């Protein structure tokens, strides 16, 4: 905003940030003056792994949340397993503990894979977006 690289299209009505000399309402929607090519590389993160697995434990099928899910290394770290898309899966806590006690006997229902950008985008759409501002619905085409 200060460098005039973006134009504010929507503001949060009730969210103001202040410094000693300056205060502003927080923008809810920005228009960047220069086109930014979207990066379609997927960050390997817990949430993206849970999203790929559609928030289902890959051992028992139980539905999980960000709070109840655990990231499970199919080949345990102690056996040389790495944190990669192909070695990471979603597990509920009970399965993660059970699996730790019976190494090698548990196989995930779906073989872990590196998802394509649009695969995760579609799963995110199915799960529903967090709308930080009501106007986002319009821009996401879900209004
Ligand atoms: Zn489970």
CSV table of N, CA and C and ligand atoms in Angstrom, one decimal:
chain,number,residue,atom,x,y,z
A,1,UNK,N,0.8,-1.2,0.0
A,1,UNK,CA,0.0,0.0,0.0
A,1,UNK,C,0.9,1.2,0.0
A,2,UNK,N,1.9,1.2,0.9
A,2,UNK,CA,2.8,2.4,1.0
A,2,UNK,C,3.6,2.6,-0.3
A,3,UNK,N,4.0,1.5,-0.9
A,3,UNK,CA,4.8,1.6,-2.1
A,3,UNK,C,3.9,1.7,-3.4
A,4,UNK,N,2.6,1.7,-3.1
A,4,UNK,CA,1.7,1.7,-4.2
A,4,UNK,C,1.8,0.5,-5.2
A,5,UNK,N,2.1,-0.6,-4.6
A,5,UNK,CA,2.2,-1.8,-5.5
A,5,UNK,C,0.9,-2.5,-5.5
A,6,UNK,N,0.0,-2.1,-4.6
A,6,UNK,CA,-1.3,-2.8,-4.5
A,6,UNK,C,-2.4,-1.8,-4.3
A,7,UNK,N,-3.6,-2.1,-4.8
A,7,UNK,CA,-4.7,-1.3,-4.6
A,7,UNK,C,-5.7,-2.0,-3.7
A,8,UNK,N,-6.3,-1.4,-2.7
A,8,UNK,CA,-7.2,-2.1,-1.8
A,8,UNK,C,-8.6,-2.1,-2.4
A,9,UNK,N,-9.2,-3.3,-2.5
A,9,UNK,CA,-10.5,-3.4,-3.1
A,9,UNK,C,-11.6,-3.5,-2.0
A,10,UNK,N,-11.2,-4.2,-0.9
A,10,UNK,CA,-12.1,-4.4,0.3
A,10,UNK,C,-11.3,-4.2,1.6
A,11,UNK,N,-11.9,-3.6,2.5
A,11,UNK,CA,-11.3,-3.4,3.8
A,11,UNK,C,-12.0,-4.2,4.9
A,12,UNK,N,-11.3,-4.6,5.9
A,12,UNK,CA,-11.9,-5.1,7.1
A,12,UNK,C,-12.5,-3.9,7.8
A,13,UNK,N,-13.8,-4.1,8.2
A,13,UNK,CA,-14.5,-2.9,8.8
A,13,UNK,C,-13.9,-2.6,10.2
A,14,UNK,N,-13.6,-3.7,10.9
A,14,UNK,CA,-13.3,-3.6,12.4
A,14,UNK,C,-11.9,-4.1,12.8
A,15,UNK,N,-11.0,-3.9,11.8
A,15,UNK,CA,-9.7,-4.4,12.1
A,15,UNK,C,-8.7,-3.3,11.8
A,16,UNK,N,-8.1,-2.7,12.8
A,16,UNK,CA,-7.2,-1.6,12.6
A,16,UNK,C,-5.8,-2.0,13.2
A,17,UNK,N,-4.7,-1.7,12.5
A,17,UNK,CA,-3.4,-1.9,13.1
A,17,UNK,C,-2.8,-0.5,13.3
A,18,UNK,N,-2.0,-0.4,14.3
A,18,UNK,CA,-1.4,0.9,14.7
A,18,UNK,C,0.1,0.8,14.9
A,19,UNK,N,0.8,1.7,14.5
A,19,UNK,CA,2.2,1.9,15.0
A,19,UNK,C,2.2,3.2,15.7
A,20,UNK,N,3.4,3.6,16.2
A,20,UNK,CA,3.4,4.9,16.9
A,20,UNK,C,3.0,6.1,16.0
A,21,UNK,N,3.3,6.0,14.8
A,21,UNK,CA,3.0,7.2,13.9
A,21,UNK,C,1.9,7.0,12.9
A,22,UNK,N,1.4,5.8,12.8
A,22,UNK,CA,0.5,5.5,11.7
A,22,UNK,C,-0.5,4.5,12.1
A,23,UNK,N,-1.7,4.6,11.5
A,23,UNK,CA,-2.7,3.5,11.7
A,23,UNK,C,-3.4,3.3,10.4
A,24,UNK,N,-3.9,2.1,10.2
A,24,UNK,CA,-4.6,1.8,9.0
A,24,UNK,C,-5.6,0.6,9.3
A,25,UNK,N,-6.7,0.7,8.6
A,25,UNK,CA,-7.6,-0.5,8.6
A,25,UNK,C,-6.8,-1.6,7.8
A,26,UNK,N,-7.1,-2.8,8.0
A,26,UNK,CA,-6.5,-3.9,7.4
A,26,UNK,C,-7.2,-4.3,6.1
A,27,UNK,N,-6.5,-4.4,5.0
A,27,UNK,CA,-7.2,-4.7,3.7
A,27,UNK,C,-7.7,-6.2,3.7
A,28,UNK,N,-8.8,-6.4,3.1
A,28,UNK,CA,-9.3,-7.8,3.0
A,28,UNK,C,-9.1,-8.3,1.6
A,29,UNK,N,-9.1,-7.4,0.7
A,29,UNK,CA,-8.8,-7.9,-0.7
A,29,UNK,C,-7.9,-6.8,-1.4
A,30,UNK,N,-6.9,-7.3,-2.0
A,30,UNK,CA,-5.9,-6.4,-2.7
A,30,UNK,C,-5.9,-6.7,-4.2
A,31,UNK,N,-5.7,-5.7,-4.9
A,31,UNK,CA,-5.4,-5.9,-6.4
A,31,UNK,C,-3.9,-5.5,-6.6
A,32,UNK,N,-3.1,-6.5,-6.9
A,32,UNK,CA,-1.7,-6.2,-7.2
A,32,UNK,C,-1.5,-5.5,-8.5
A,33,UNK,N,-0.7,-4.5,-8.6
A,33,UNK,CA,-0.6,-3.8,-9.9
A,33,UNK,C,0.2,-4.6,-10.9
A,34,UNK,N,1.1,-5.4,-10.4
A,34,UNK,CA,1.8,-6.3,-11.4
A,34,UNK,C,1.3,-7.7,-11.2
A,35,UNK,N,1.1,-8.4,-12.3
A,35,UNK,CA,0.7,-9.8,-12.3
A,35,UNK,C,1.8,-10.7,-11.6
A,36,UNK,N,1.3,-11.5,-10.7
A,36,UNK,CA,2.2,-12.4,-10.0
A,36,UNK,C,1.9,-13.8,-10.5
A,37,UNK,N,2.8,-14.4,-11.2
A,37,UNK,CA,2.5,-15.8,-11.7
A,37,UNK,C,2.4,-16.7,-10.5
A,38,UNK,N,1.2,-17.4,-10.4
A,38,UNK,CA,1.1,-18.3,-9.2
A,38,UNK,C,2.1,-19.4,-9.2
A,39,UNK,N,2.6,-19.7,-8.0
A,39,UNK,CA,3.5,-20.9,-7.9
A,39,UNK,C,2.7,-22.1,-7.6
A,40,UNK,N,2.8,-23.1,-8.5
A,40,UNK,CA,2.0,-24.3,-8.3
A,40,UNK,C,2.8,-25.4,-7.7
A,41,UNK,N,3.8,-25.0,-6.9
A,41,UNK,CA,4.5,-26.1,-6.2
A,41,UNK,C,3.9,-26.3,-4.8
A,42,UNK,N,3.7,-27.5,-4.4
A,42,UNK,CA,3.0,-27.8,-3.1
A,42,UNK,C,4.1,-27.9,-2.0
A,43,UNK,N,3.8,-27.1,-1.0
A,43,UNK,CA,4.7,-27.2,0.2
A,43,UNK,C,4.4,-28.5,1.0
A,44,UNK,N,5.4,-29.2,1.3
A,44,UNK,CA,5.2,-30.4,2.1
A,44,UNK,C,5.0,-29.9,3.6
A,45,UNK,N,3.7,-30.0,4.0
A,45,UNK,CA,3.4,-29.6,5.4
A,45,UNK,C,2.4,-30.6,5.9
A,46,UNK,N,2.3,-30.6,7.2
A,46,UNK,CA,1.3,-31.5,7.9
A,46,UNK,C,-0.1,-31.3,7.3
A,47,UNK,N,-0.5,-30.0,7.2
A,47,UNK,CA,-1.8,-29.7,6.7
A,47,UNK,C,-2.1,-30.1,5.3
A,48,UNK,N,-1.0,-30.0,4.5
A,48,UNK,CA,-1.2,-30.4,3.1
A,48,UNK,C,-1.2,-31.9,3.0
A,49,UNK,N,-0.6,-32.6,3.9
A,49,UNK,CA,-0.6,-34.1,3.9
A,49,UNK,C,-2.0,-34.5,4.4
A,50,UNK,N,-2.5,-33.9,5.4
A,50,UNK,CA,-3.9,-34.2,5.9
A,50,UNK,C,-4.9,-33.9,4.8
A,51,UNK,N,-4.7,-32.8,4.1
A,51,UNK,CA,-5.6,-32.5,3.0
A,51,UNK,C,-5.6,-33.5,1.9
A,52,UNK,N,-4.4,-33.9,1.5
A,52,UNK,CA,-4.2,-34.9,0.5
A,52,UNK,C,-5.0,-36.2,0.9
A,53,UNK,N,-4.9,-36.5,2.2
A,53,UNK,CA,-5.5,-37.8,2.7
A,53,UNK,C,-7.0,-37.5,3.1
A,54,UNK,N,-7.5,-36.3,2.8
A,54,UNK,CA,-8.8,-35.9,3.1
A,54,UNK,C,-9.2,-36.1,4.5
A,55,UNK,N,-8.3,-35.8,5.4
A,55,UNK,CA,-8.5,-35.8,6.8
A,55,UNK,C,-9.1,-37.1,7.3
A,56,UNK,N,-8.6,-38.2,6.7
A,56,UNK,CA,-9.0,-39.5,7.2
A,56,UNK,C,-7.8,-40.3,7.6
A,57,UNK,N,-7.9,-41.0,8.7
A,57,UNK,CA,-6.8,-41.8,9.2
A,57,UNK,C,-6.6,-42.9,8.1
A,58,UNK,N,-5.3,-43.0,7.6
A,58,UNK,CA,-5.1,-44.0,6.5
A,58,UNK,C,-4.9,-45.4,7.0
A,59,UNK,N,-5.2,-45.6,8.3
A,59,UNK,CA,-5.1,-47.0,8.8
A,59,UNK,C,-6.5,-47.5,9.2
A,60,UNK,N,-7.3,-46.7,9.9
A,60,UNK,CA,-8.6,-47.1,10.3
A,60,UNK,C,-9.8,-46.4,9.6
A,61,UNK,N,-9.5,-45.3,8.9
A,61,UNK,CA,-10.5,-44.6,8.2
A,61,UNK,C,-11.2,-43.5,9.0
A,62,UNK,N,-10.9,-43.4,10.3
A,62,UNK,CA,-11.5,-42.4,11.1
A,62,UNK,C,-11.3,-41.0,10.6
A,63,UNK,N,-12.3,-40.2,10.7
A,63,UNK,CA,-12.2,-38.8,10.3
A,63,UNK,C,-11.3,-38.1,11.4
A,64,UNK,N,-10.4,-37.3,11.0
A,64,UNK,CA,-9.5,-36.5,11.9
A,64,UNK,C,-9.6,-35.0,11.6
A,65,UNK,N,-9.1,-34.2,12.5
A,65,UNK,CA,-9.0,-32.8,12.4
A,65,UNK,C,-7.5,-32.4,12.5
A,66,UNK,N,-7.2,-31.1,12.3
A,66,UNK,CA,-5.9,-30.6,12.5
A,66,UNK,C,-5.4,-30.9,14.0
A,67,UNK,N,-6.4,-30.9,14.9
A,67,UNK,CA,-6.0,-31.2,16.3
A,67,UNK,C,-5.8,-32.7,16.6
A,68,UNK,N,-6.6,-33.5,15.9
A,68,UNK,CA,-6.5,-35.0,16.3
A,68,UNK,C,-5.6,-35.8,15.4
A,69,UNK,N,-5.3,-35.2,14.2
A,69,UNK,CA,-4.4,-36.0,13.3
A,69,UNK,C,-3.0,-36.0,13.7
A,70,UNK,N,-2.3,-37.0,13.3
A,70,UNK,CA,-0.8,-37.0,13.5
A,70,UNK,C,-0.2,-37.4,12.1
A,71,UNK,N,1.0,-36.8,11.9
A,71,UNK,CA,1.7,-37.2,10.7
A,71,UNK,C,2.5,-38.5,11.0
A,72,UNK,N,2.2,-39.5,10.2
A,72,UNK,CA,2.9,-40.8,10.4
A,72,UNK,C,3.9,-41.0,9.3
A,73,UNK,N,5.1,-41.4,9.7
A,73,UNK,CA,6.1,-41.9,8.8
A,73,UNK,C,5.9,-43.3,8.5
A,74,UNK,N,5.5,-43.7,7.2
A,74,UNK,CA,5.2,-45.1,6.9
A,74,UNK,C,6.4,-46.0,7.3
A,75,UNK,N,7.6,-45.6,6.8
A,75,UNK,CA,8.8,-46.2,7.3
A,75,UNK,C,9.3,-45.3,8.4
A,76,UNK,N,9.3,-45.8,9.7
A,76,UNK,CA,9.7,-44.9,10.8
A,76,UNK,C,11.0,-44.2,10.6
A,77,UNK,N,11.1,-43.0,11.2
A,77,UNK,CA,12.3,-42.2,11.2
A,77,UNK,C,13.5,-43.0,11.8
A,78,UNK,N,13.1,-43.8,12.8
A,78,UNK,CA,14.1,-44.6,13.5
A,78,UNK,C,14.7,-45.7,12.6
A,79,UNK,N,14.0,-46.0,11.5
A,79,UNK,CA,14.4,-47.0,10.5
A,79,UNK,C,15.0,-46.4,9.3
A,80,UNK,N,15.2,-45.1,9.4
A,80,UNK,CA,15.8,-44.4,8.2
A,80,UNK,C,14.7,-43.7,7.3
A,81,UNK,N,13.4,-43.7,7.8
A,81,UNK,CA,12.4,-43.1,7.0
A,81,UNK,C,12.5,-41.6,6.9
A,82,UNK,N,12.2,-41.0,5.8
A,82,UNK,CA,12.4,-39.6,5.6
A,82,UNK,C,11.0,-38.9,5.6
A,83,UNK,N,11.0,-37.6,5.9
A,83,UNK,CA,9.8,-36.8,5.8
A,83,UNK,C,9.7,-36.3,4.3
A,84,UNK,N,9.0,-37.2,3.5
A,84,UNK,CA,8.7,-36.9,2.1
A,84,UNK,C,7.2,-37.1,1.9
A,85,UNK,N,6.7,-36.7,0.8
A,85,UNK,CA,5.3,-36.9,0.4
A,85,UNK,C,5.0,-38.4,0.4
A,86,UNK,N,6.0,-39.2,-0.1
A,86,UNK,CA,5.9,-40.6,-0.4
A,86,UNK,C,6.0,-41.4,0.9
A,87,UNK,N,6.5,-40.8,2.0
A,87,UNK,CA,6.7,-41.6,3.2
A,87,UNK,C,5.8,-41.0,4.4
A,88,UNK,N,5.0,-40.1,4.0
A,88,UNK,CA,4.2,-39.4,5.1
A,88,UNK,C,2.7,-39.7,4.9
A,89,UNK,N,2.0,-40.0,5.9
A,89,UNK,CA,0.6,-40.3,5.8
A,89,UNK,C,-0.1,-39.8,7.0
A,90,UNK,N,-1.5,-39.7,6.9
A,90,UNK,CA,-2.3,-39.2,8.0
A,90,UNK,C,-2.7,-40.4,8.9
A,91,UNK,N,-2.5,-40.2,10.2
A,91,UNK,CA,-3.0,-41.3,11.2
A,91,UNK,C,-3.7,-40.6,12.4
A,92,UNK,N,-4.7,-41.3,12.9
A,92,UNK,CA,-5.3,-40.8,14.2
A,92,UNK,C,-4.3,-41.2,15.3
A,93,UNK,N,-4.4,-40.6,16.4
A,93,UNK,CA,-3.4,-40.9,17.5
A,93,UNK,C,-3.4,-42.4,17.9
A,94,UNK,N,-4.6,-43.0,18.1
A,94,UNK,CA,-4.5,-44.5,18.5
A,94,UNK,C,-3.8,-45.3,17.5
A,95,UNK,N,-4.0,-45.1,16.2
A,95,UNK,CA,-3.3,-45.9,15.2
A,95,UNK,C,-1.8,-45.6,15.2
A,96,UNK,N,-1.5,-44.4,15.4
A,96,UNK,CA,-0.1,-44.0,15.4
A,96,UNK,C,0.6,-44.8,16.5
A,97,UNK,N,0.0,-44.8,17.7
A,97,UNK,CA,0.6,-45.6,18.8
A,97,UNK,C,0.6,-47.1,18.5
A,98,UNK,N,-0.5,-47.6,18.0
A,98,UNK,CA,-0.6,-49.0,17.7
A,98,UNK,C,0.5,-49.4,16.7
A,99,UNK,N,0.7,-48.6,15.7
A,99,UNK,CA,1.6,-48.9,14.6
A,99,UNK,C,3.0,-48.9,15.2
A,100,UNK,N,3.3,-48.0,16.1
A,100,UNK,CA,4.7,-47.9,16.7
A,100,UNK,C,5.1,-49.2,17.4
A,101,UNK,N,4.1,-49.9,17.9
A,101,UNK,CA,4.3,-51.1,18.6
A,101,UNK,C,4.4,-52.3,17.7
A,102,UNK,N,3.9,-52.2,16.5
A,102,UNK,CA,3.8,-53.3,15.5
A,102,UNK,C,4.4,-52.9,14.2
A,103,UNK,N,5.7,-52.5,14.3
A,103,UNK,CA,6.3,-51.9,13.0
A,103,UNK,C,6.3,-53.0,11.9
A,104,UNK,N,5.9,-52.5,10.7
A,104,UNK,CA,5.9,-53.4,9.6
A,104,UNK,C,4.5,-54.0,9.3
A,105,UNK,N,3.6,-54.1,10.3
A,105,UNK,CA,2.4,-54.8,10.1
A,105,UNK,C,1.3,-53.8,9.6
A,106,UNK,N,1.5,-52.5,9.7
A,106,UNK,CA,0.5,-51.6,9.3
A,106,UNK,C,0.8,-51.0,7.9
A,107,UNK,N,-0.1,-51.0,7.0
A,107,UNK,CA,0.0,-50.4,5.7
A,107,UNK,C,-1.1,-49.4,5.5
A,108,UNK,N,-0.7,-48.2,5.0
A,108,UNK,CA,-1.8,-47.2,4.8
A,108,UNK,C,-2.7,-47.6,3.7
A,109,UNK,N,-4.0,-47.2,3.8
A,109,UNK,CA,-5.0,-47.6,2.8
A,109,UNK,C,-4.6,-47.1,1.4
A,110,UNK,N,-4.2,-45.9,1.4
A,110,UNK,CA,-3.7,-45.2,0.1
A,110,UNK,C,-2.2,-45.0,0.1
A,111,UNK,N,-1.6,-45.5,-0.9
A,111,UNK,CA,-0.1,-45.3,-1.0
A,111,UNK,C,0.2,-43.8,-1.1
A,112,UNK,N,1.0,-43.2,-0.1
A,112,UNK,CA,1.3,-41.8,-0.2
A,112,UNK,C,1.9,-41.4,-1.5
A,113,UNK,N,1.5,-40.2,-2.0
A,113,UNK,CA,2.1,-39.7,-3.2
A,113,UNK,C,2.2,-38.2,-3.1
A,114,UNK,N,3.0,-37.7,-4.1
A,114,UNK,CA,3.1,-36.2,-4.1
A,114,UNK,C,2.0,-35.7,-4.9
A,115,UNK,N,1.1,-34.9,-4.3
A,115,UNK,CA,-0.1,-34.4,-5.0
A,115,UNK,C,0.2,-33.3,-6.0
A,116,UNK,N,-0.6,-33.2,-7.0
A,116,UNK,CA,-0.6,-32.1,-8.0
A,116,UNK,C,-1.3,-30.9,-7.3
A,117,UNK,N,-0.9,-29.7,-7.7
A,117,UNK,CA,-1.5,-28.5,-7.2
A,117,UNK,C,-3.1,-28.6,-7.3
A,118,UNK,N,-3.6,-29.0,-8.4
A,118,UNK,CA,-5.0,-29.0,-8.6
A,118,UNK,C,-5.7,-30.1,-7.8
A,119,UNK,N,-5.0,-31.1,-7.5
A,119,UNK,CA,-5.6,-32.2,-6.7
A,119,UNK,C,-5.9,-31.6,-5.3
A,120,UNK,N,-4.9,-30.9,-4.7
A,120,UNK,CA,-5.1,-30.3,-3.4
A,120,UNK,C,-6.1,-29.1,-3.5
A,121,UNK,N,-6.1,-28.4,-4.6
A,121,UNK,CA,-7.0,-27.3,-4.7
A,121,UNK,C,-8.5,-27.8,-4.7
A,122,UNK,N,-8.7,-28.9,-5.4
A,122,UNK,CA,-10.0,-29.6,-5.5
A,122,UNK,C,-10.4,-30.1,-4.1
A,123,UNK,N,-9.5,-30.7,-3.4
A,123,UNK,CA,-9.8,-31.2,-2.0
A,123,UNK,C,-10.1,-30.1,-1.0
A,124,UNK,N,-9.4,-29.0,-1.2
A,124,UNK,CA,-9.6,-27.8,-0.3
A,124,UNK,C,-11.0,-27.3,-0.6
A,125,UNK,N,-11.4,-27.3,-1.9
A,125,UNK,CA,-12.7,-26.8,-2.3
A,125,UNK,C,-13.8,-27.6,-1.6
A,126,UNK,N,-13.6,-29.0,-1.7
A,126,UNK,CA,-14.6,-29.9,-1.1
A,126,UNK,C,-14.7,-29.7,0.4
A,127,UNK,N,-13.6,-29.4,1.0
A,127,UNK,CA,-13.6,-29.3,2.5
A,127,UNK,C,-14.2,-28.0,2.9
A,128,UNK,N,-14.1,-27.0,2.1
A,128,UNK,CA,-14.7,-25.7,2.4
A,128,UNK,C,-13.6,-24.7,2.8
A,129,UNK,N,-13.7,-23.5,2.4
A,129,UNK,CA,-12.7,-22.5,2.6
A,129,UNK,C,-13.0,-21.8,4.0
A,130,UNK,N,-11.9,-21.3,4.6
A,130,UNK,CA,-12.0,-20.4,5.7
A,130,UNK,C,-12.1,-19.0,5.1
A,131,UNK,N,-13.2,-18.3,5.3
A,131,UNK,CA,-13.4,-17.0,4.7
A,131,UNK,C,-13.0,-15.9,5.7
A,132,UNK,N,-11.8,-15.3,5.5
A,132,UNK,CA,-11.3,-14.3,6.4
A,132,UNK,C,-12.2,-13.0,6.3
A,133,UNK,N,-12.9,-12.9,5.2
A,133,UNK,CA,-13.8,-11.7,5.0
A,133,UNK,C,-14.9,-12.1,4.1
A,134,UNK,N,-16.2,-11.7,4.4
A,134,UNK,CA,-17.3,-12.1,3.6
A,134,UNK,C,-17.1,-11.9,2.1
A,135,UNK,N,-16.4,-10.9,1.7
A,135,UNK,CA,-16.2,-10.6,0.3
A,135,UNK,C,-15.4,-11.7,-0.4
A,136,UNK,N,-14.6,-12.5,0.3
A,136,UNK,CA,-13.8,-13.5,-0.3
A,136,UNK,C,-14.7,-14.5,-1.1
A,137,UNK,N,-15.9,-14.7,-0.6
A,137,UNK,CA,-16.8,-15.7,-1.3
A,137,UNK,C,-16.9,-15.3,-2.8
A,138,UNK,N,-17.1,-14.0,-3.0
A,138,UNK,CA,-17.2,-13.5,-4.4
A,138,UNK,C,-16.0,-13.8,-5.2
A,139,UNK,N,-14.8,-13.6,-4.7
A,139,UNK,CA,-13.6,-13.8,-5.4
A,139,UNK,C,-13.3,-15.2,-5.6
A,140,UNK,N,-13.7,-16.1,-4.7
A,140,UNK,CA,-13.5,-17.5,-4.8
A,140,UNK,C,-14.6,-18.2,-5.6
A,141,UNK,N,-15.6,-17.4,-6.1
A,141,UNK,CA,-16.6,-18.0,-6.9
A,141,UNK,C,-17.5,-18.9,-6.2
A,142,UNK,N,-17.7,-18.7,-4.9
A,142,UNK,CA,-18.6,-19.6,-4.1
A,142,UNK,C,-19.8,-18.8,-3.5
A,143,UNK,N,-19.9,-17.5,-3.9
A,143,UNK,CA,-21.0,-16.7,-3.4
A,143,UNK,C,-22.4,-17.2,-3.9
B,1,LIG,ZN1,-6.8,-44.6,12.9
